[in-house]
Coordinates of C-alpha atoms in Angstrom, one line a residue:
X1 CA -48.4 10.3 18.5
X2 CA -44.6 9.5 19.7
X3 CA -43.6 5.9 21.2
X4 CA -41.0 5.6 23.9
X5 CA -38.3 4.9 21.0
X6 CA -38.9 8.1 19.4
X7 CA -38.2 9.7 22.8
X8 CA -35.5 7.7 23.5
X9 CA -33.8 9.1 19.9
X10 CA -34.8 12.7 20.9
X11 CA -33.1 11.8 24.2
X12 CA -30.0 10.7 22.5
X13 CA -30.0 13.4 20.1
X14 CA -30.6 16.1 22.6
X15 CA -27.4 14.8 25.0
X16 CA -25.2 14.4 21.7
X17 CA -25.6 18.0 20.9
X18 CA -25.2 19.5 24.6
X19 CA -23.5 17.4 26.7
X20 CA -20.4 19.6 26.7
X21 CA -22.4 22.4 27.5
X22 CA -24.0 21.0 30.4
X23 CA -20.8 19.9 31.8
X24 CA -20.2 23.6 32.4
X25 CA -24.2 24.8 33.5
X26 CA -26.2 21.8 34.4
X27 CA -29.6 22.1 33.0
X28 CA -33.0 22.3 34.8
X29 CA -35.6 20.4 33.7
X30 CA -35.5 18.7 30.4
X31 CA -38.9 17.8 28.6
X32 CA -39.7 16.0 25.5
X33 CA -43.1 16.4 23.5
X34 CA -45.3 13.2 22.8
X35 CA -46.9 15.0 20.4
X36 CA -49.9 13.8 22.0
X37 CA -53.3 13.0 20.2
X38 CA -56.2 15.7 19.2
X39 CA -59.6 15.8 20.5
X40 CA -60.6 14.8 16.9
X41 CA -58.0 11.9 16.8
X42 CA -59.4 10.4 20.3
X43 CA -62.9 10.6 19.0
X44 CA -62.5 8.9 15.7
X45 CA -59.5 6.5 16.8
X46 CA -60.3 5.4 20.3
X47 CA -58.6 2.2 20.0
X48 CA -55.4 3.2 18.8
X49 CA -55.0 6.1 21.3
X50 CA -55.7 3.8 24.0
X51 CA -53.2 1.4 22.7
X52 CA -50.4 4.3 22.9
X53 CA -51.6 5.7 26.6
X54 CA -51.2 1.9 27.5
X55 CA -47.8 1.8 26.2
X56 CA -47.1 4.9 28.0
X57 CA -48.4 3.8 31.4
X58 CA -46.3 0.7 31.2
X59 CA -43.2 2.4 30.0
X60 CA -43.3 5.0 32.6
X61 CA -44.0 2.2 35.4
X62 CA -40.7 0.5 34.4
X63 CA -38.7 3.8 34.4
X64 CA -38.9 5.6 38.1
X65 CA -36.9 8.7 36.9
X66 CA -39.5 10.1 34.3
X67 CA -42.7 11.9 35.1
X68 CA -45.2 11.9 32.7
X69 CA -46.8 15.4 32.2
X70 CA -50.9 15.0 31.7
X71 CA -53.7 17.2 30.3
X72 CA -57.3 16.8 29.8
X73 CA -58.9 16.7 26.5
X74 CA -62.5 17.7 25.6
X75 CA -63.9 15.3 22.7
X76 CA -67.3 14.2 21.0
X77 CA -67.2 11.2 23.3
X78 CA -66.4 12.7 26.6
X79 CA -63.2 13.6 28.3
X80 CA -60.2 11.8 28.4
X81 CA -56.8 12.3 30.2
X82 CA -53.6 12.1 27.9
X83 CA -49.7 12.0 28.5
X84 CA -48.3 15.2 26.8
X85 CA -44.9 15.5 27.9
X86 CA -41.9 13.1 29.2
X87 CA -40.3 15.4 32.0
X88 CA -36.9 14.8 33.6
X89 CA -35.5 16.7 36.6
X90 CA -31.8 16.4 35.9
X91 CA -29.0 15.4 33.3
X92 CA -28.5 12.0 35.4
X93 CA -32.2 11.5 35.0
X94 CA -32.1 11.8 31.3
X95 CA -29.1 9.5 31.0
X96 CA -30.7 6.9 33.2
X97 CA -32.8 5.9 30.8
X98 CA -30.3 5.1 28.2
X99 CA -27.1 2.3 29.8
X100 CA -24.4 3.5 27.1
X101 CA -25.3 7.3 27.9
X102 CA -25.2 7.1 31.3
X103 CA -21.6 5.7 31.4
X104 CA -20.8 8.5 28.8
X105 CA -22.0 10.7 31.1
X106 CA -20.2 9.6 34.0
X107 CA -16.8 9.3 32.5
X108 CA -17.0 12.9 31.1
X109 CA -18.3 14.2 34.6
X110 CA -15.6 12.6 36.2
X111 CA -13.0 13.9 33.8
X112 CA -14.7 17.3 33.5
X113 CA -14.1 17.6 37.4
X114 CA -10.7 16.4 37.3
X115 CA -9.9 19.0 34.7
X116 CA -12.0 22.1 36.0
X117 CA -9.5 23.1 38.7
X118 CA -6.5 24.1 36.1
X119 CA -7.4 27.5 35.2
X120 CA -8.2 27.3 31.3
X121 CA -11.0 29.5 29.5
X122 CA -14.4 27.3 29.4
X123 CA -14.4 28.2 25.8
X124 CA -11.4 27.1 24.6
X125 CA -11.7 23.7 26.5
X126 CA -15.0 23.1 24.9
X127 CA -14.0 21.9 21.5
X128 CA -11.2 19.3 23.5
X129 CA -14.0 17.2 26.0
X130 CA -15.3 15.1 23.4
X131 CA -11.1 14.1 22.8
X132 CA -10.9 14.1 26.7
X133 CA -13.8 11.7 27.3
X134 CA -12.8 9.0 24.6
X135 CA -9.3 8.7 26.2
X136 CA -8.8 5.4 28.0
X137 CA -7.9 5.8 31.7
X138 CA -4.7 5.2 31.5
X139 CA -3.9 8.2 28.8
X140 CA -6.2 10.3 30.6
X141 CA -4.1 9.7 33.9
X142 CA -1.3 10.6 32.1
X143 CA -2.4 14.2 30.8
X144 CA -3.3 15.2 34.0
X145 CA 0.4 14.4 34.8
X146 CA 2.2 15.7 31.9
X147 CA -0.3 19.0 32.5
X148 CA 0.4 19.7 36.1
X149 CA 4.1 19.0 35.2
X150 CA 4.4 21.8 32.6
X151 CA 2.2 23.9 34.6
X152 CA 4.9 24.0 37.1
X153 CA 7.6 24.0 34.9
X154 CA 6.7 26.2 31.8
X155 CA 10.4 26.9 30.5
X156 CA 12.1 24.0 31.8
X157 CA 14.2 24.0 28.7
X158 CA 14.6 20.0 29.0
X159 CA 13.9 17.7 25.7
X160 CA 11.1 15.8 25.7
X161 CA 13.1 13.0 26.7
X162 CA 14.1 14.8 29.9
X163 CA 10.9 15.7 31.3
X164 CA 10.3 13.4 34.5
X165 CA 6.8 12.2 34.0
X166 CA 6.6 8.6 34.1
X167 CA 4.9 7.1 31.0
X168 CA 5.4 10.2 28.8
X169 CA 7.5 9.9 25.4
X170 CA 7.6 11.9 21.9
X171 CA 5.1 9.7 20.3
X172 CA 2.6 10.2 23.2
X173 CA 3.3 13.7 23.2
X174 CA 2.8 14.2 19.6
X175 CA -0.6 12.3 19.5
X176 CA -1.9 14.5 22.2
X177 CA -0.1 17.7 21.9
X178 CA -3.6 19.6 21.3
X179 CA -4.9 18.4 24.5
X180 CA -2.1 19.3 26.8
X181 CA -1.8 22.7 24.9
X182 CA -5.7 23.3 25.7
X183 CA -5.4 22.5 29.2
X184 CA -2.3 24.4 29.5
X185 CA -4.6 27.4 28.0
X186 CA -2.0 27.9 25.3
X187 CA -2.5 28.5 21.8
X188 CA -2.7 25.7 19.1
X189 CA 0.1 26.6 16.5
X190 CA 0.3 23.7 14.1
X191 CA -1.3 21.1 12.5
X192 CA -1.9 18.1 14.4
X193 CA 0.5 15.3 13.5
X194 CA 0.7 11.6 15.0
X195 CA 4.8 11.4 14.4
X196 CA 6.5 14.5 14.6
X197 CA 6.1 17.6 17.2
X198 CA 6.5 20.8 15.5
X199 CA 9.3 23.1 17.0
X200 CA 6.3 25.8 17.8
X201 CA 4.9 23.6 19.9
X202 CA 7.8 22.7 21.8
X203 CA 8.3 26.6 22.4
X204 CA 5.1 26.7 23.8
X205 CA 5.9 24.1 26.1
X206 CA 9.5 25.4 27.1
X207 CA 11.0 22.7 25.5
X208 CA 14.2 22.4 23.3
X209 CA 14.9 20.6 20.3
X210 CA 16.3 17.1 20.4
X211 CA 19.8 17.3 19.1
X212 CA 19.5 15.9 15.6
X213 CA 22.5 14.1 13.8
X214 CA 22.4 13.7 10.1
X215 CA 24.1 10.9 7.9
X216 CA 25.9 11.7 5.0
X217 CA 28.6 9.8 2.6
X218 CA 31.2 11.9 0.7
X219 CA 31.6 9.9 -2.5
X220 CA 34.0 12.8 -3.9
X221 CA 38.0 11.8 -3.3
X222 CA 38.5 15.7 -3.2
X223 CA 36.0 15.8 -0.3
X224 CA 37.3 12.7 1.4
X225 CA 41.1 14.4 1.5
X226 CA 39.6 17.7 2.6
X227 CA 38.1 15.8 5.6
X228 CA 41.0 14.0 6.6
X229 CA 39.8 11.1 4.8
X230 CA 36.2 10.8 6.3
X231 CA 33.9 8.8 3.6
X232 CA 30.8 8.6 6.2
X233 CA 29.9 11.3 8.6
X234 CA 27.1 11.3 11.2
X235 CA 27.3 14.7 13.1
X236 CA 24.5 17.4 14.4
X237 CA 22.7 19.1 11.6
X238 CA 24.3 22.8 12.1
X239 CA 27.9 20.9 11.6
X240 CA 26.7 18.8 8.5
X241 CA 25.3 22.2 7.4
X242 CA 28.3 24.2 8.1
X243 CA 30.9 22.0 6.3
X244 CA 32.4 23.4 3.1
X245 CA 31.0 21.3 0.4
X246 CA 30.0 22.4 -2.9
X247 CA 28.8 19.1 -4.4
X248 CA 27.2 19.1 -8.0
X249 CA 24.5 16.5 -7.2
X250 CA 23.0 15.3 -3.9
X251 CA 21.5 12.1 -3.9
X252 CA 18.9 11.4 -0.8
X253 CA 18.7 7.8 0.0
X254 CA 15.6 6.7 2.0
X255 CA 17.5 4.0 4.0
X256 CA 21.0 3.4 5.2
X257 CA 21.1 0.2 3.6
X258 CA 20.9 1.4 0.1
X259 CA 23.2 4.3 0.7
X260 CA 26.2 2.2 1.9
X261 CA 27.2 0.6 -1.7
X262 CA 27.1 4.2 -3.4
X263 CA 30.5 4.2 -5.2
X264 CA 32.7 7.0 -5.3
X265 CA 31.3 10.0 -7.3
X266 CA 33.2 13.1 -8.1
X267 CA 30.9 16.0 -7.1
X268 CA 28.6 14.0 -5.0
X269 CA 27.0 14.0 -1.6
X270 CA 24.7 11.5 0.0
X271 CA 22.4 12.6 2.4
X272 CA 20.7 9.0 3.8
X273 CA 18.4 8.0 6.5
X274 CA 16.2 11.2 6.8
X275 CA 13.1 9.2 7.9
X276 CA 10.5 12.6 8.3
X277 CA 13.1 14.8 9.3
X278 CA 13.2 16.6 5.8
X279 CA 12.8 20.2 7.0
X280 CA 17.1 19.2 7.2
X281 CA 17.0 19.4 3.9
X282 CA 16.1 23.5 3.9
X283 CA 18.7 24.1 6.6
X284 CA 21.7 22.8 4.5
X285 CA 22.8 25.5 2.5
X286 CA 25.2 23.4 0.0
X287 CA 22.3 21.7 -1.1
X288 CA 20.6 24.7 -2.9
X289 CA 23.4 25.1 -5.3
X290 CA 23.3 21.2 -6.3
X291 CA 20.9 18.9 -8.2
X292 CA 19.0 17.1 -5.7
X293 CA 18.0 13.4 -6.2
X294 CA 15.6 11.6 -4.0
X295 CA 15.6 7.9 -4.2
X296 CA 13.2 6.0 -2.2
X297 CA 11.2 2.8 -1.6
X298 CA 8.6 2.0 -4.3
X299 CA 5.7 2.2 -1.7
X300 CA 3.2 4.6 -0.4
X301 CA 5.1 5.6 2.3
X302 CA 8.2 6.2 0.1
X303 CA 5.7 8.7 -2.7
X304 CA 4.7 10.4 0.2
X305 CA 8.4 11.0 1.7
X306 CA 9.5 12.2 -1.7
X307 CA 6.6 14.7 -2.1
X308 CA 7.6 16.1 1.4
X309 CA 11.1 16.4 0.3
X310 CA 10.3 18.2 -2.6
X311 CA 7.7 20.5 -0.6
X312 CA 10.6 21.4 1.4
X313 CA 13.3 21.4 -1.7
X314 CA 11.2 21.8 -4.9
X315 CA 14.2 21.2 -7.3
X316 CA 14.1 17.6 -6.2
X317 CA 14.3 14.9 -8.9
X318 CA 13.4 11.5 -8.3
X319 CA 15.4 8.6 -9.5
X320 CA 14.7 4.6 -9.3
X321 CA 10.8 5.4 -8.8
X322 CA 9.3 5.1 -12.0
X323 CA 7.3 2.6 -13.9
X324 CA 10.1 1.2 -15.7
X325 CA 12.2 0.1 -12.6
X326 CA 9.0 -1.1 -10.8
X327 CA 8.0 -3.5 -14.2
X328 CA 11.4 -4.8 -14.4
X329 CA 11.5 -6.1 -10.8
X330 CA 7.9 -6.4 -10.1
X331 CA 8.5 -10.2 -9.1
X332 CA 10.7 -8.5 -5.9
X333 CA 7.7 -6.7 -4.7
X334 CA 5.7 -7.9 -1.8
X335 CA 2.4 -6.8 -0.4
X336 CA 2.6 -3.7 2.0
X337 CA 1.9 -4.9 5.5
X338 CA 1.7 -1.5 7.1
X339 CA -1.9 -0.9 6.2
X340 CA -1.6 3.1 6.7
X341 CA -2.8 5.3 3.9
X342 CA -0.5 8.2 4.2
X343 CA -1.5 11.0 1.4
X344 CA 1.4 12.8 -0.6
X345 CA 1.9 16.2 -0.6
X346 CA 0.9 17.4 -3.9
X347 CA 4.5 18.1 -5.1
X348 CA 4.5 14.3 -7.2
X349 CA 5.0 14.7 -10.9
X350 CA 2.3 13.1 -13.2
X351 CA 4.7 10.4 -13.9
X352 CA 5.2 9.4 -10.4
X353 CA 1.2 9.5 -9.6
X354 CA 1.3 6.9 -12.3
X355 CA 3.8 4.5 -10.4
X356 CA 1.8 4.9 -7.6
X357 CA -1.3 4.0 -8.9
X358 CA 0.4 1.3 -10.5
X359 CA 1.2 -0.1 -6.9
X360 CA -2.3 -1.0 -6.4
X361 CA -2.5 -4.7 -6.8
X362 CA -5.9 -7.0 -6.3
X363 CA -4.2 -8.4 -3.3
X364 CA -3.6 -5.0 -1.9
X365 CA -0.9 -2.3 -1.8
X366 CA 2.8 -3.4 -3.4
X367 CA 5.7 -2.6 -1.9
X368 CA 9.4 -3.0 -3.7
X369 CA 11.8 -2.0 -1.3
X370 CA 14.8 -0.2 -2.7
X371 CA 17.6 -2.3 -1.3
X372 CA 15.9 -5.4 -2.9
X373 CA 16.7 -3.8 -6.4
X374 CA 19.9 -5.7 -8.1
X375 CA 23.0 -3.4 -7.6
X376 CA 23.8 -3.4 -11.2
X377 CA 20.6 -1.7 -12.2
X378 CA 20.9 0.9 -9.7
X379 CA 24.5 1.5 -10.4
X380 CA 23.4 1.6 -14.2
X381 CA 20.9 4.2 -13.8
X382 CA 23.0 6.4 -11.1
X383 CA 25.5 6.3 -13.9
X384 CA 23.6 7.3 -16.6
X385 CA 21.8 10.6 -14.6
X386 CA 25.0 11.6 -13.1
X387 CA 27.2 11.4 -16.2
X388 CA 24.6 12.8 -17.8
X389 CA 24.1 15.8 -16.2
X390 CA 27.7 16.8 -15.6
X391 CA 28.6 16.7 -19.1

């Protein structure tokens, strides 16, 4: 014999499993069996059955949207009318029994009404309804405005920053790309990423890439002379890739502050401040003929970037990202305040993974920023690895 709480649990489960389908095709009456007592139970446990019936009678009195279905049981002690089912004539009457479901259903129906005017196959839209319903009101309104703009301008050729939709920015579109593409009826071409838009997504939306500049430092005096004495260069990726450079070593430095003090070194080019734009490494042809080194912060983010760089450029070797560097400068480390956990690609070496594991402290994850390491130590290591390989 099921209690009202049992039925409310069943209602919640049925709602969670079916609400997306109900938005598309509203169901008819909804019924829930009470697993009513048998004639044997009525005859042998009349007191428990009477209490059960009274509980349901009082509950039904307090919930006007329900209809209690009844049946008559013939027993050894006479006939007994019992409740058998809770019947609800619509989804609205069902969610009225549970306030938080009523709120969720109201949001879902209102938002579905707003997006149903878009010409999108229902089966393509269905997997994203939960995400759409979970958006806050601001993001949902922005989603509609963005979708309407791209519907009217499918091949604008603009950059994302030029799209004239108030409130739209690159990170918002990156976070919500799957919803925008779904509402436009376009295929999902890339894995979601909170920070970066894939070029395939931009193509699908009719957008073009932002002009991307790369920062390099020419530490070889010969390279400097060939380019009119320039040492520090910031230029679009295509122009950097087209430079006539043939370095023996390419040093990829995570932060600008750590790259600027690098002294002149014959045969060395420094690339710095790439951040997550690591696809650039595979687009610069003169890197592939050089020995590539990567120097980043000794923290979780630094090792994640290292692993992603090696995914693009398998020959990269890390430098100053080892246990010795960490142990000798551990007093300069601080607790990582970001709290983010970005798992690295599978390209880290065993030694690198051990160093990453060593960053775990009782107080949290440690961060040793590269610019905090004394420059005399950095220069000694560079002298050791660069001279060692150039012999």
